[in-house]
Amino acid sequence: WFRSNGQHIAGYMQVRCAIESMAVKVAMQKMNEQKINQLKELCQKAMQDIDTEIGKRRAMRMTLYDEEFHHMITEMTGNDLLIKIERNIAECLTDYRNQVFMLEENIERAHTSHRKIIEAFENGNEELALERVSNHLDSSLKDMEYVEKENRK
């Protein structure tokens, strides 16, 4: 799957990085304690839900959670066009996410990244939030490369 789709995914991820960076900048200006708590609650609930699943169902649950986390940040911007673009990109990446989250370490890494992004929002540190989103997306691409390598074995 990754061999035939990797080039397309890399292109989507480049656009995703730009869109999500913009979303973080705008969301940071509108961030408040209630919104931070919504992100925290989603993060906590997701891991509880995911812990009840195994295998492919676990990966699919994580995909839904990961999408919701990124949707939530983009929705905090209140920018309808930005929200629509982010959702379109997410839709194109659903199969990619399902594949990546078949490996347990990728689930843990994504969850940790999400918590670090929330911490940056809590601290009101836009630069750190941007860095952490960028690192999260870079890590996601590396996860894809690793899964592709594992599938060749």
Tab-separated table of C-alpha atoms in Angstrom:
chain	number	residue	atom	x	y	z
A	1	TRP	CA	0.000	0.000	0.000
A	2	PHE	CA	2.722	2.482	0.969
A	3	ARG	CA	4.835	1.688	-2.072
A	4	SER	CA	2.002	2.590	-4.417
A	5	ASN	CA	0.704	5.557	-2.396
A	6	GLY	CA	3.787	6.957	-0.666
A	7	GLN	CA	4.462	9.753	-3.134
A	8	HIS	CA	0.867	10.981	-2.953
A	9	ILE	CA	0.889	10.797	0.832
A	10	ALA	CA	4.098	12.839	1.019
A	11	GLY	CA	2.437	15.557	-1.076
A	12	TYR	CA	-0.654	15.574	1.122
A	13	MET	CA	1.538	15.753	4.204
A	14	GLN	CA	3.370	18.827	2.872
A	15	VAL	CA	0.055	20.625	2.428
A	16	ARG	CA	-1.190	19.277	5.751
A	17	CYS	CA	1.839	20.720	7.531
A	18	ALA	CA	1.172	24.181	6.078
A	19	ILE	CA	-2.553	24.035	6.884
A	20	GLU	CA	-2.083	22.731	10.410
A	21	SER	CA	0.637	25.267	11.147
A	22	MET	CA	-1.746	28.025	10.103
A	23	ALA	CA	-4.486	26.436	12.214
A	24	VAL	CA	-2.207	26.385	15.274
A	25	LYS	CA	-1.315	30.074	14.811
A	26	VAL	CA	-4.949	31.141	14.554
A	27	ALA	CA	-6.179	28.742	17.249
A	28	MET	CA	-3.487	29.999	19.611
A	29	GLN	CA	-4.977	33.508	19.392
A	30	LYS	CA	-8.396	32.129	20.344
A	31	MET	CA	-7.227	29.534	22.855
A	32	ASN	CA	-8.737	29.512	26.316
A	33	GLU	CA	-8.974	27.144	29.269
A	34	GLN	CA	-12.235	25.601	28.036
A	35	LYS	CA	-10.741	24.737	24.643
A	36	ILE	CA	-7.613	23.306	26.242
A	37	ASN	CA	-9.792	21.175	28.514
A	38	GLN	CA	-11.731	19.896	25.475
A	39	LEU	CA	-8.469	18.771	23.883
A	40	LYS	CA	-7.345	17.129	27.134
A	41	GLU	CA	-10.670	15.330	27.554
A	42	LEU	CA	-10.520	14.051	23.983
A	43	CYS	CA	-6.973	12.810	24.539
A	44	GLN	CA	-7.896	11.015	27.765
A	45	LYS	CA	-11.141	9.510	26.429
A	46	ALA	CA	-9.421	8.334	23.271
A	47	MET	CA	-6.770	6.352	25.089
A	48	GLN	CA	-9.405	4.754	27.312
A	49	ASP	CA	-11.447	3.761	24.235
A	50	ILE	CA	-8.418	2.574	22.308
A	51	ASP	CA	-7.238	0.426	25.209
A	52	THR	CA	-10.379	-1.702	24.853
A	53	GLU	CA	-9.538	-2.672	21.262
A	54	ILE	CA	-6.909	-4.800	19.510
A	55	GLY	CA	-5.485	-5.099	16.013
A	56	LYS	CA	-7.250	-3.484	13.114
A	57	ARG	CA	-10.120	-2.160	15.257
A	58	ARG	CA	-7.560	-0.469	17.515
A	59	ALA	CA	-5.895	1.166	14.512
A	60	MET	CA	-9.247	2.343	13.185
A	61	ARG	CA	-10.205	3.840	16.553
A	62	MET	CA	-6.884	5.643	16.735
A	63	THR	CA	-7.448	6.980	13.228
A	64	LEU	CA	-10.796	8.445	14.294
A	65	TYR	CA	-9.263	9.947	17.425
A	66	ASP	CA	-6.303	11.397	15.533
A	67	GLU	CA	-8.619	12.972	12.972
A	68	GLU	CA	-10.843	14.412	15.721
A	69	PHE	CA	-7.840	15.894	17.555
A	70	HIS	CA	-6.672	17.735	14.447
A	71	HIS	CA	-10.251	18.717	13.481
A	72	MET	CA	-10.779	20.176	16.941
A	73	ILE	CA	-7.716	22.421	16.663
A	74	THR	CA	-8.718	23.579	13.188
A	75	GLU	CA	-12.305	24.244	14.285
A	76	MET	CA	-10.963	26.474	17.057
A	77	THR	CA	-9.842	28.880	14.324
A	78	GLY	CA	-13.415	29.601	13.257
A	79	ASN	CA	-12.100	29.830	9.672
A	80	ASP	CA	-14.522	27.871	7.485
A	81	LEU	CA	-12.138	27.553	4.544
A	82	LEU	CA	-9.288	26.318	6.727
A	83	ILE	CA	-11.647	23.796	8.349
A	84	LYS	CA	-12.836	22.535	4.960
A	85	ILE	CA	-9.292	22.141	3.621
A	86	GLU	CA	-8.141	20.291	6.748
A	87	ARG	CA	-11.125	17.928	6.532
A	88	ASN	CA	-10.479	17.228	2.846
A	89	ILE	CA	-6.854	16.393	3.577
A	90	ALA	CA	-7.873	14.186	6.520
A	91	GLU	CA	-10.286	12.281	4.301
A	92	CYS	CA	-7.481	11.578	1.833
A	93	LEU	CA	-5.265	10.308	4.652
A	94	THR	CA	-7.683	7.901	6.355
A	95	ASP	CA	-6.210	4.755	4.784
A	96	TYR	CA	-2.706	6.036	5.530
A	97	ARG	CA	-3.586	6.556	9.193
A	98	ASN	CA	-5.181	3.117	9.443
A	99	GLN	CA	-1.977	1.550	8.118
A	100	VAL	CA	0.359	3.571	10.326
A	101	PHE	CA	-1.633	2.858	13.479
A	102	MET	CA	-1.405	-0.893	12.978
A	103	LEU	CA	1.893	-0.590	14.878
A	104	GLU	CA	1.491	-0.013	18.603
A	105	GLU	CA	4.499	2.275	18.892
A	106	ASN	CA	2.930	4.655	16.357
A	107	ILE	CA	-0.194	4.925	18.494
A	108	GLU	CA	1.879	5.729	21.563
A	109	ARG	CA	4.044	8.238	19.673
A	110	ALA	CA	0.984	10.065	18.278
A	111	HIS	CA	-0.679	10.188	21.690
A	112	THR	CA	2.500	11.581	23.268
A	113	SER	CA	2.773	14.176	20.496
A	114	HIS	CA	-0.813	15.248	21.064
A	115	ARG	CA	-0.176	15.717	24.775
A	116	LYS	CA	2.903	17.836	23.998
A	117	ILE	CA	0.892	20.005	21.603
A	118	ILE	CA	-1.719	20.542	24.328
A	119	GLU	CA	1.052	21.517	26.783
A	120	ALA	CA	2.293	24.155	24.354
A	121	PHE	CA	-1.253	25.542	24.094
A	122	GLU	CA	-1.495	25.576	27.903
A	123	ASN	CA	1.737	27.542	28.106
A	124	GLY	CA	0.530	30.002	25.464
A	125	ASN	CA	3.698	29.278	23.507
A	126	GLU	CA	2.874	29.572	19.801
A	127	GLU	CA	6.422	28.869	18.661
A	128	LEU	CA	6.567	25.681	20.717
A	129	ALA	CA	3.103	24.597	19.507
A	130	LEU	CA	4.199	25.086	15.886
A	131	GLU	CA	7.393	23.148	16.514
A	132	ARG	CA	5.493	20.295	18.149
A	133	VAL	CA	2.914	20.070	15.343
A	134	SER	CA	5.735	20.048	12.797
A	135	ASN	CA	7.579	17.343	14.744
A	136	HIS	CA	4.361	15.336	15.045
A	137	LEU	CA	3.757	15.413	11.291
A	138	ASP	CA	7.419	14.646	10.527
A	139	SER	CA	7.226	11.710	12.920
A	140	SER	CA	4.103	10.524	11.150
A	141	LEU	CA	5.949	10.445	7.818
A	142	LYS	CA	8.795	8.499	9.430
A	143	ASP	CA	6.229	6.073	10.830
A	144	MET	CA	4.922	5.550	7.306
A	145	GLU	CA	8.431	4.834	6.015
A	146	TYR	CA	9.004	2.377	8.860
A	147	VAL	CA	5.735	0.527	8.192
A	148	GLU	CA	6.614	0.329	4.501
A	149	LYS	CA	10.026	-1.108	5.381
A	150	GLU	CA	8.442	-3.654	7.763
A	151	ASN	CA	5.966	-4.713	5.084
A	152	ARG	CA	8.841	-5.512	2.688
A	153	LYS	CA	10.302	-8.064	5.110
